[in-house]
PDB file of C-alpha atoms in Angstrom:
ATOM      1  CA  UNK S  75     170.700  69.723 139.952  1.00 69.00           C
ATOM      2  CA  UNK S  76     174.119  68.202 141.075  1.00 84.00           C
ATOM      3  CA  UNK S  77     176.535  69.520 138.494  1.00 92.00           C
ATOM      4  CA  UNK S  78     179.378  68.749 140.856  1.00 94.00           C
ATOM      5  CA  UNK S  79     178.514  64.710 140.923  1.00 92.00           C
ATOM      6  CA  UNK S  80     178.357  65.106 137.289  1.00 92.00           C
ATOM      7  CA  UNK S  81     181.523  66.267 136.349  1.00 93.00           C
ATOM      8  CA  UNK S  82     183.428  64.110 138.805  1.00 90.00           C
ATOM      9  CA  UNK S  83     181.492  61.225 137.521  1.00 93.00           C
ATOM     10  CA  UNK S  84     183.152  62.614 133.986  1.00 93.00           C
ATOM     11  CA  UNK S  85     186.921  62.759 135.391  1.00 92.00           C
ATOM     12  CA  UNK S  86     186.643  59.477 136.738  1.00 92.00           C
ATOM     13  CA  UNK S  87     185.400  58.059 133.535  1.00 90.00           C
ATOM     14  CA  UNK S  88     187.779  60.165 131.134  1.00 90.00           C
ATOM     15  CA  UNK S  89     190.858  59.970 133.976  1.00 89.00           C
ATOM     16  CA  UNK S  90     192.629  63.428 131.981  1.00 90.00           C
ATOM     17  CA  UNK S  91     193.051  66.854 133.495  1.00 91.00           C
ATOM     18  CA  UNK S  92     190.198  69.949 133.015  1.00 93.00           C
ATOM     19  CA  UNK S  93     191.075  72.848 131.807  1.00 94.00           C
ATOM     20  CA  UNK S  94     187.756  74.520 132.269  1.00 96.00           C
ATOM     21  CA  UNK S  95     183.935  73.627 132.546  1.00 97.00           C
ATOM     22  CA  UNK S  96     181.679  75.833 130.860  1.00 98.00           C
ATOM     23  CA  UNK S  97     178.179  76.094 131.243  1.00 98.00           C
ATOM     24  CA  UNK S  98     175.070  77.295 128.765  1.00 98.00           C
ATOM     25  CA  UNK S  99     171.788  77.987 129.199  1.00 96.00           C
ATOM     26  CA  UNK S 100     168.797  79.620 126.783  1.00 96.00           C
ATOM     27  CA  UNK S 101     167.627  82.982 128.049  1.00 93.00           C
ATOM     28  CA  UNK S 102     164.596  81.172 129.024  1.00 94.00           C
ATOM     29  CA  UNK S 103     163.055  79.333 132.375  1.00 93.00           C
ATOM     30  CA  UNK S 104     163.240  76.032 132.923  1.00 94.00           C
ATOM     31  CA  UNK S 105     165.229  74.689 129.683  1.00 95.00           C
ATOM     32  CA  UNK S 106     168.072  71.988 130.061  1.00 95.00           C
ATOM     33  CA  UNK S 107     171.256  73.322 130.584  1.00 96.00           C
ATOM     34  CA  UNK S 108     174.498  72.001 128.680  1.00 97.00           C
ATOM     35  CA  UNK S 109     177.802  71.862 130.068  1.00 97.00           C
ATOM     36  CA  UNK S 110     181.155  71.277 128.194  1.00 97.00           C
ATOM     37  CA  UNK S 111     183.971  69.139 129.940  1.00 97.00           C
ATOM     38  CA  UNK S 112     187.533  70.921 128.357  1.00 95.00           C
ATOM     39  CA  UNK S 113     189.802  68.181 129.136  1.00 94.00           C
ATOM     40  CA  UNK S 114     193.495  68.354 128.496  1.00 86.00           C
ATOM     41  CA  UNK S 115     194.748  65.607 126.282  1.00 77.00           C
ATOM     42  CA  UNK S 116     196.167  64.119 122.969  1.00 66.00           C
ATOM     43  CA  UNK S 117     195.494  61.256 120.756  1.00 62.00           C
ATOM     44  CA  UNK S 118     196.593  59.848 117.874  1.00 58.00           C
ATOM     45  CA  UNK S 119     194.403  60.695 114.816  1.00 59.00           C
ATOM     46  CA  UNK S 120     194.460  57.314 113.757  1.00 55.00           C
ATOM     47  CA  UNK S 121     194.962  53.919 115.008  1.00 61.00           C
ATOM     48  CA  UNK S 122     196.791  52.422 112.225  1.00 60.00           C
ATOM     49  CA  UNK S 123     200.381  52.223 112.205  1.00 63.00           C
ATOM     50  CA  UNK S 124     202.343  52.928 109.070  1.00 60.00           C
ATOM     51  CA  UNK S 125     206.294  52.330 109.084  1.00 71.00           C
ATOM     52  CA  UNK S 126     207.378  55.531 108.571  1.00 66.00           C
ATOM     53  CA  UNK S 127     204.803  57.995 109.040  1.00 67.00           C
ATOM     54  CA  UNK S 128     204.099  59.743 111.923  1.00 66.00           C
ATOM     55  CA  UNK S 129     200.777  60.592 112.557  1.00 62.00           C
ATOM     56  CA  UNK S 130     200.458  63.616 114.487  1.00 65.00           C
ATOM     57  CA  UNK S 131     198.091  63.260 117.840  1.00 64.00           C
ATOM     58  CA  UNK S 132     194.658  65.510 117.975  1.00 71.00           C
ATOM     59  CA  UNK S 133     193.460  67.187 121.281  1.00 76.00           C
ATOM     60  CA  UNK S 134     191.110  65.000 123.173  1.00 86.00           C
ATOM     61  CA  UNK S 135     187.588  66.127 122.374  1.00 89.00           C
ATOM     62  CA  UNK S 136     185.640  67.271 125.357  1.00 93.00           C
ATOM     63  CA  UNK S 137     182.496  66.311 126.754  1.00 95.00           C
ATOM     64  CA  UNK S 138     178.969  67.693 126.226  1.00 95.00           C
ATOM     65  CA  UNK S 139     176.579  66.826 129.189  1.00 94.00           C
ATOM     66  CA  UNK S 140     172.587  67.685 128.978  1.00 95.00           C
ATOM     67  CA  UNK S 141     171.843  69.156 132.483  1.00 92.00           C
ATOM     68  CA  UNK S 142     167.553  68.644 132.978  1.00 86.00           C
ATOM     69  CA  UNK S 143     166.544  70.717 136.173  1.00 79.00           C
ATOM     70  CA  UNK S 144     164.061  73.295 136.872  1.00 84.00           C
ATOM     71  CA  UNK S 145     165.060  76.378 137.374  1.00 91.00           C
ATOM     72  CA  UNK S 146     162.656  79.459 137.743  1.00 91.00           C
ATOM     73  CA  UNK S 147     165.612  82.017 137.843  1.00 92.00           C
ATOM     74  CA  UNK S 148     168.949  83.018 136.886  1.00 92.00           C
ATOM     75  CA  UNK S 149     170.145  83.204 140.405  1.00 93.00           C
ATOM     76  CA  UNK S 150     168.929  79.639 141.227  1.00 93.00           C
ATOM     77  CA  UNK S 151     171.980  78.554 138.689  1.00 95.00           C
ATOM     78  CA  UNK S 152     174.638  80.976 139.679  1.00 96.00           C
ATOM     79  CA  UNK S 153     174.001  78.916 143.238  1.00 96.00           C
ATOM     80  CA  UNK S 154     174.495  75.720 141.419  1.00 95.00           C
ATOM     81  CA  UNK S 155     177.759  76.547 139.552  1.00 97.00           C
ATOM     82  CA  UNK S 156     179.074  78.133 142.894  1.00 98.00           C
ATOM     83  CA  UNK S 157     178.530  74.887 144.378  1.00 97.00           C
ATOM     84  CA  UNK S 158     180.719  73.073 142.141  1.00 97.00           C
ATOM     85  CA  UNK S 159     183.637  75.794 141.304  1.00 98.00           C
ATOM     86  CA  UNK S 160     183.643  76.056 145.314  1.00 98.00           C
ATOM     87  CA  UNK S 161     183.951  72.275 145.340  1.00 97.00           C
ATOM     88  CA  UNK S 162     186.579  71.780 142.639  1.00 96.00           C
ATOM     89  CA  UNK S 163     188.728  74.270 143.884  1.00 95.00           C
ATOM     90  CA  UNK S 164     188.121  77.446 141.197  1.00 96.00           C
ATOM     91  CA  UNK S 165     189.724  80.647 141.225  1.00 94.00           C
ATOM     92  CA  UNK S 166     186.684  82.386 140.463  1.00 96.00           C
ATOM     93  CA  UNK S 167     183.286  81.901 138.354  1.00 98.00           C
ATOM     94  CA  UNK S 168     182.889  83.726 135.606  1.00 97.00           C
ATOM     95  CA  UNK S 169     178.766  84.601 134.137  1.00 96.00           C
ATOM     96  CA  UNK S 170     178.354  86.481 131.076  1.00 95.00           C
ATOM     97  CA  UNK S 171     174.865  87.300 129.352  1.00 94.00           C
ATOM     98  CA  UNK S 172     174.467  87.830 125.695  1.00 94.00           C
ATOM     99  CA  UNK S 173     171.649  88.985 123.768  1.00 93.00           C
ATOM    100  CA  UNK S 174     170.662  86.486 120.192  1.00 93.00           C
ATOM    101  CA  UNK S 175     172.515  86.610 117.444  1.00 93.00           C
ATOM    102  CA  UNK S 176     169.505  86.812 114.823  1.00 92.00           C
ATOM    103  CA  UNK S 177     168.524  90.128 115.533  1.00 86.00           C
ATOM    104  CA  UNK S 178     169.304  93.573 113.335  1.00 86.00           C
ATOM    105  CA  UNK S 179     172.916  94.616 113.546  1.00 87.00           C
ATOM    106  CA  UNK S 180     174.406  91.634 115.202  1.00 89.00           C
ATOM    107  CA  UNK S 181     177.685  90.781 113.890  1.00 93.00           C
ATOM    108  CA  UNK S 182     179.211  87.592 112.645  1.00 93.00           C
ATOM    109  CA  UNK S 183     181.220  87.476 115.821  1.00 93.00           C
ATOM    110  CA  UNK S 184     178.244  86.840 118.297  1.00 94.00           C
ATOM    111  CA  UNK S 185     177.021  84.580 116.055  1.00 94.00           C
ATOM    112  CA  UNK S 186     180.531  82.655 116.429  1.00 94.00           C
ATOM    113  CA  UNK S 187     180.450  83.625 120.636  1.00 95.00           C
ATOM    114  CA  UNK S 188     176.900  81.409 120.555  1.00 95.00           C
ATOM    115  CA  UNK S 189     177.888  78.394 118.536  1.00 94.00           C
ATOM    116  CA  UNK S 190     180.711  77.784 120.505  1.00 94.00           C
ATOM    117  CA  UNK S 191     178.888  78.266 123.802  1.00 96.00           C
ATOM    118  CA  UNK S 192     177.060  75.328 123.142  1.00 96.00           C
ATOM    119  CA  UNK S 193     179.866  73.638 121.569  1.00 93.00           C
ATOM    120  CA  UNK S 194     179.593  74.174 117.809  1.00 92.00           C
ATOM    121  CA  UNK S 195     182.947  74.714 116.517  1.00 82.00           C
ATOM    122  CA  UNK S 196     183.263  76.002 112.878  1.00 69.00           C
ATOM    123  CA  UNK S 197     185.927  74.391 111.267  1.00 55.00           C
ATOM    124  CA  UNK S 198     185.750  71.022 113.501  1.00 53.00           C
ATOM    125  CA  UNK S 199     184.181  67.844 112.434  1.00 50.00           C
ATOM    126  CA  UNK S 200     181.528  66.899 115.435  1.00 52.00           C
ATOM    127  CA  UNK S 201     183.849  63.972 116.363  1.00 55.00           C
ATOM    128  CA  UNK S 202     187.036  65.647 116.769  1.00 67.00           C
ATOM    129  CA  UNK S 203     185.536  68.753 118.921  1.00 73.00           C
ATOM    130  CA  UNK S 204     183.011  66.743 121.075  1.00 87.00           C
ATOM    131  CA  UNK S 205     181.598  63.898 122.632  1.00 88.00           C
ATOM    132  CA  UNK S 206     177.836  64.961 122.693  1.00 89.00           C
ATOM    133  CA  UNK S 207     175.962  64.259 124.972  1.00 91.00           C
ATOM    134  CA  UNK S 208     173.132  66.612 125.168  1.00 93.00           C
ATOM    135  CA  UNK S 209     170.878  65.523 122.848  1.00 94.00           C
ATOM    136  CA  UNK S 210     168.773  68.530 122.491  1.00 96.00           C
ATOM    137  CA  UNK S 211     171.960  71.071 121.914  1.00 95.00           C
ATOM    138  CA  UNK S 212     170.899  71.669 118.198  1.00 94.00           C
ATOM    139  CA  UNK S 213     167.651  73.138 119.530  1.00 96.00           C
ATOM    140  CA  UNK S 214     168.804  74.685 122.566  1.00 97.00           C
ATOM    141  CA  UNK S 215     171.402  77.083 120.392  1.00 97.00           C
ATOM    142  CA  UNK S 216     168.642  77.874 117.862  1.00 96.00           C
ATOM    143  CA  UNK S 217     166.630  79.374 121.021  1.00 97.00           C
ATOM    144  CA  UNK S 218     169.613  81.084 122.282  1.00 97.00           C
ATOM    145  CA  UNK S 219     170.239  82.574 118.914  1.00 96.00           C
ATOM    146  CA  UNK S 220     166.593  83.768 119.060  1.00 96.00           C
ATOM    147  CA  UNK S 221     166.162  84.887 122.582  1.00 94.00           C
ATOM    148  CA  UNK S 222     169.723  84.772 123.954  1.00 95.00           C
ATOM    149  CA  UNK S 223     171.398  82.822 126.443  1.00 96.00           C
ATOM    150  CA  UNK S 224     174.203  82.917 129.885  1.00 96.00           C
ATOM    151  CA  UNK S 225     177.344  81.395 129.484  1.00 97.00           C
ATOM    152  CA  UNK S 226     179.659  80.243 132.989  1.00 98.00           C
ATOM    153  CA  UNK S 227     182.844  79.548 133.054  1.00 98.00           C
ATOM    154  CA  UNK S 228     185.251  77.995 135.420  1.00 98.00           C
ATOM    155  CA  UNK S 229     188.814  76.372 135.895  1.00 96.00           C
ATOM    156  CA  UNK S 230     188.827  73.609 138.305  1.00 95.00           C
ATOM    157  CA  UNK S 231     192.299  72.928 140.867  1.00 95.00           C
ATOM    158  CA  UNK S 232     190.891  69.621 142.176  1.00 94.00           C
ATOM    159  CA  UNK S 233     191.620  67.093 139.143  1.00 90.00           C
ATOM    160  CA  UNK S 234     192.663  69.775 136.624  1.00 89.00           C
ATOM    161  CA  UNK S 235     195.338  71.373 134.968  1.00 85.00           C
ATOM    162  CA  UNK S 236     195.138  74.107 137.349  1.00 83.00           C
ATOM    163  CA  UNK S 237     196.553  72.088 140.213  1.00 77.00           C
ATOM    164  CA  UNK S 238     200.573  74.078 139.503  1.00 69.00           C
ATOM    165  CA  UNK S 239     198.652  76.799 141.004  1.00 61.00           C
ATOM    166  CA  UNK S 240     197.002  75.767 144.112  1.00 55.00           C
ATOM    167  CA  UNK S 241     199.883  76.843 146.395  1.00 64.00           C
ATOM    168  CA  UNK S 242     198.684  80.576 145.019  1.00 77.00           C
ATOM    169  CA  UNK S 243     195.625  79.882 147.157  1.00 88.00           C
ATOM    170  CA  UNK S 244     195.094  79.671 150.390  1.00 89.00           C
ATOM    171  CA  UNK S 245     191.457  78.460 150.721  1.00 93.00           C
ATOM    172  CA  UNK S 246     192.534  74.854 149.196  1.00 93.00           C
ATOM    173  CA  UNK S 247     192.574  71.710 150.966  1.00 92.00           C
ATOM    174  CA  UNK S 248     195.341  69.301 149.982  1.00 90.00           C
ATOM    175  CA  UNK S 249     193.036  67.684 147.319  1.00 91.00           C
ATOM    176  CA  UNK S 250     192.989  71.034 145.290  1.00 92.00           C
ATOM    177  CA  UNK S 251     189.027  71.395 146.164  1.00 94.00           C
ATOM    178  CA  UNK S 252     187.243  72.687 149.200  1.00 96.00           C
ATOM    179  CA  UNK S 253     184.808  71.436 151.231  1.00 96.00           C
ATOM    180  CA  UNK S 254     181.086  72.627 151.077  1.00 96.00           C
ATOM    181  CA  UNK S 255     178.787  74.389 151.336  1.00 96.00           C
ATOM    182  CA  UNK S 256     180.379  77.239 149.123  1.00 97.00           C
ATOM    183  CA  UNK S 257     179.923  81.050 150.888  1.00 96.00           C
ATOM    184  CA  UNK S 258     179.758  83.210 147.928  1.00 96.00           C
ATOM    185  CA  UNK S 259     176.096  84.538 147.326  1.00 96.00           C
ATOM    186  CA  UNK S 260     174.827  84.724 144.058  1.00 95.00           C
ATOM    187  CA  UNK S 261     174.458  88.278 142.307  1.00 90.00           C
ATOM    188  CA  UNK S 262     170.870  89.333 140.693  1.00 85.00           C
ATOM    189  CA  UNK S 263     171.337  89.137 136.699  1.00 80.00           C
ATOM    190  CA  UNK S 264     171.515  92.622 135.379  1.00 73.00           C
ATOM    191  CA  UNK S 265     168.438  93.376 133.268  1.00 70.00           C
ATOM    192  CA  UNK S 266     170.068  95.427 130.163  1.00 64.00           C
ATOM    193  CA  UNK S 267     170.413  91.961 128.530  1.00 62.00           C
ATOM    194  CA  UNK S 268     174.122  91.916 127.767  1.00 73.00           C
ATOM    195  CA  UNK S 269     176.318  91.831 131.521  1.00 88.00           C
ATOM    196  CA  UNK S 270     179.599  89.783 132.892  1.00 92.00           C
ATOM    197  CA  UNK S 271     179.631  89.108 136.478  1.00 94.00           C
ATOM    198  CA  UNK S 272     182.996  87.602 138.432  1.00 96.00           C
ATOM    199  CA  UNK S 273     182.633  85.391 141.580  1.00 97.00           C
ATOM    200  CA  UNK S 274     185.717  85.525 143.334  1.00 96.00           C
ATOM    201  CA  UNK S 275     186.012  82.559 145.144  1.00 97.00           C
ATOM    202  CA  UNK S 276     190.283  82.148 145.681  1.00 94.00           C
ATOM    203  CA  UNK S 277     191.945  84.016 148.401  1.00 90.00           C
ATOM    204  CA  UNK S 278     195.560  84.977 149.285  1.00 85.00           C
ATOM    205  CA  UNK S 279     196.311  85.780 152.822  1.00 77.00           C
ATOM    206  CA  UNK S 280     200.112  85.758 152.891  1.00 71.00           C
ATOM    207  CA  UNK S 281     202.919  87.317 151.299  1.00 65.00           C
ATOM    208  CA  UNK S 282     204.124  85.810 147.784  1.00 57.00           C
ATOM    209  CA  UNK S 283     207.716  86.241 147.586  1.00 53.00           C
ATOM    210  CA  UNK S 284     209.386  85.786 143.986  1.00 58.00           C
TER     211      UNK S 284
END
C-alpha cells in the first residue's frame, strides 16, 4: 500500500495546492480504504460566457481514491499514513475511531460525521463535491454505518497550502517534505470503540520571535 505515490501521482495530475488528505476505512479487516484529495481551488461554474453576467467560480471538487491492500490490523495503517504525512511534510496525523451510526441513540450528527468521511456531502451534487474514484464508496459507508469505521487526517507542507508555514518547522527539507523512513511508531487502537489519537510529527527547536 503506497498511499504516498498515490497522492503525488494526484498533485501532479491536478497541479493545485492540498489542504488536507483524509483517509477512511470500515471497522473491519482487510476492506479497501478510501482517501479524499482536499485541493485548494476555484472554477467557474460554467463555461459559457454571457456579456454581462458574472458567473461566480465553485471550489474545485476533490478527489476520491479507492485504496485495495490487505491489512490485518489497525496499526498496519497508522504505519502507512505515517509514511506519507512524514513524507509530505505534516504537522501531525490525526486518527479518530467512531462507532456506526445505525445503532440505538445515535444522533443525526454521527450520521453526518460518517457520510462525509467517505465523502458524501449533504447538500452537494456528486459533481461539484467529488471526483470519485472509489468505486465501492456507496458500500463501504453502509458497512461503516453498521459496524463503524477510522477516519485520518492530515495537512501536507510539500505541495500544499500549508507551505506559509514550513519555516514554523524545523524537521523540513527545502521541498516542504522529509525524507523517509518516517520515526514515529504507531499507537495500538484503543478498544472502547470511540478514541482520537495525535501523531506529532513537526518539531520546533529554536526560539520564534514575533
Amino acid at each position: 500500500m503506497d498511499l504516498f505515490n498515490a497522492v503525488h501521482e494526484q498533485m501532479d495530475a491536478v497541479r493545485l495546492p492540498l489542504v488536507a488528505v483524509t483517509v477512511t476505512a470500515a471497522r473491519r479487516l482487510n476492506t479497501p480504504l478510501v482517501a479524499i484529495l482536499h485541493w485548494h481551488g476555484f472554477r467557474r461554474a460554467s463555461p459559457l460566457v454571457l456579456p454581462g453576467i458574472d458567473i461566480p467560480p465553485r471550489s474545485v471538487p476533490g478527489s476520491a481514491i479507492q485504496v485495495r491492500h490487505a491489512w490485518h490490523c489497525i496499526e498496519a495503517v497508522d504505519e502507512v499514513l505515517l509514511d506519507a504525512a512524514w513524507r509530505l511534510g505534516a504537522w501531525d496525523l490525526e486518527r479518530v475511531e467512531r462507532r456506526g451510526c445505525n445503532v440505538v441513540g445515535a444522533s443525526a450528527g454521527e450520521a453526518l460525521a460518517c457520510r462525509q468521511a467517505f465523502g458524501d456531502y449533504d447538500g452537494a451534487s456528486a459533481d461539484d463535491a467529488l471526483i470519485d474514484g472509489a468505486p465501492d464508496r456507496g458500500e463501504l459507508m453502509q458497512l461503516a454505518a453498521n459496524e463503524g469505521y477510522l477516519r485520518w487526517l492530515f495537512r501536507p507542507v510539500k505541495g500544499g497550502l500549508w507551505r506559509a508555514l514550513d519555516e514554523r518547522d524545523d524537521t523540513l527539507g527545502p521541498d516542504g517534505g522529509r525524507p523517509p523512513p518516517c520515526p514515529i511508531l504507531p499507537v495500538p487502537r484503543q478498544r472502547q470503540g470511540r478514541s482520537r489519537t495525535v501523531y506529532r510529527l513537526g518539531a520546533v527547536r529554536r526560539i520564534l520571535l514575533p
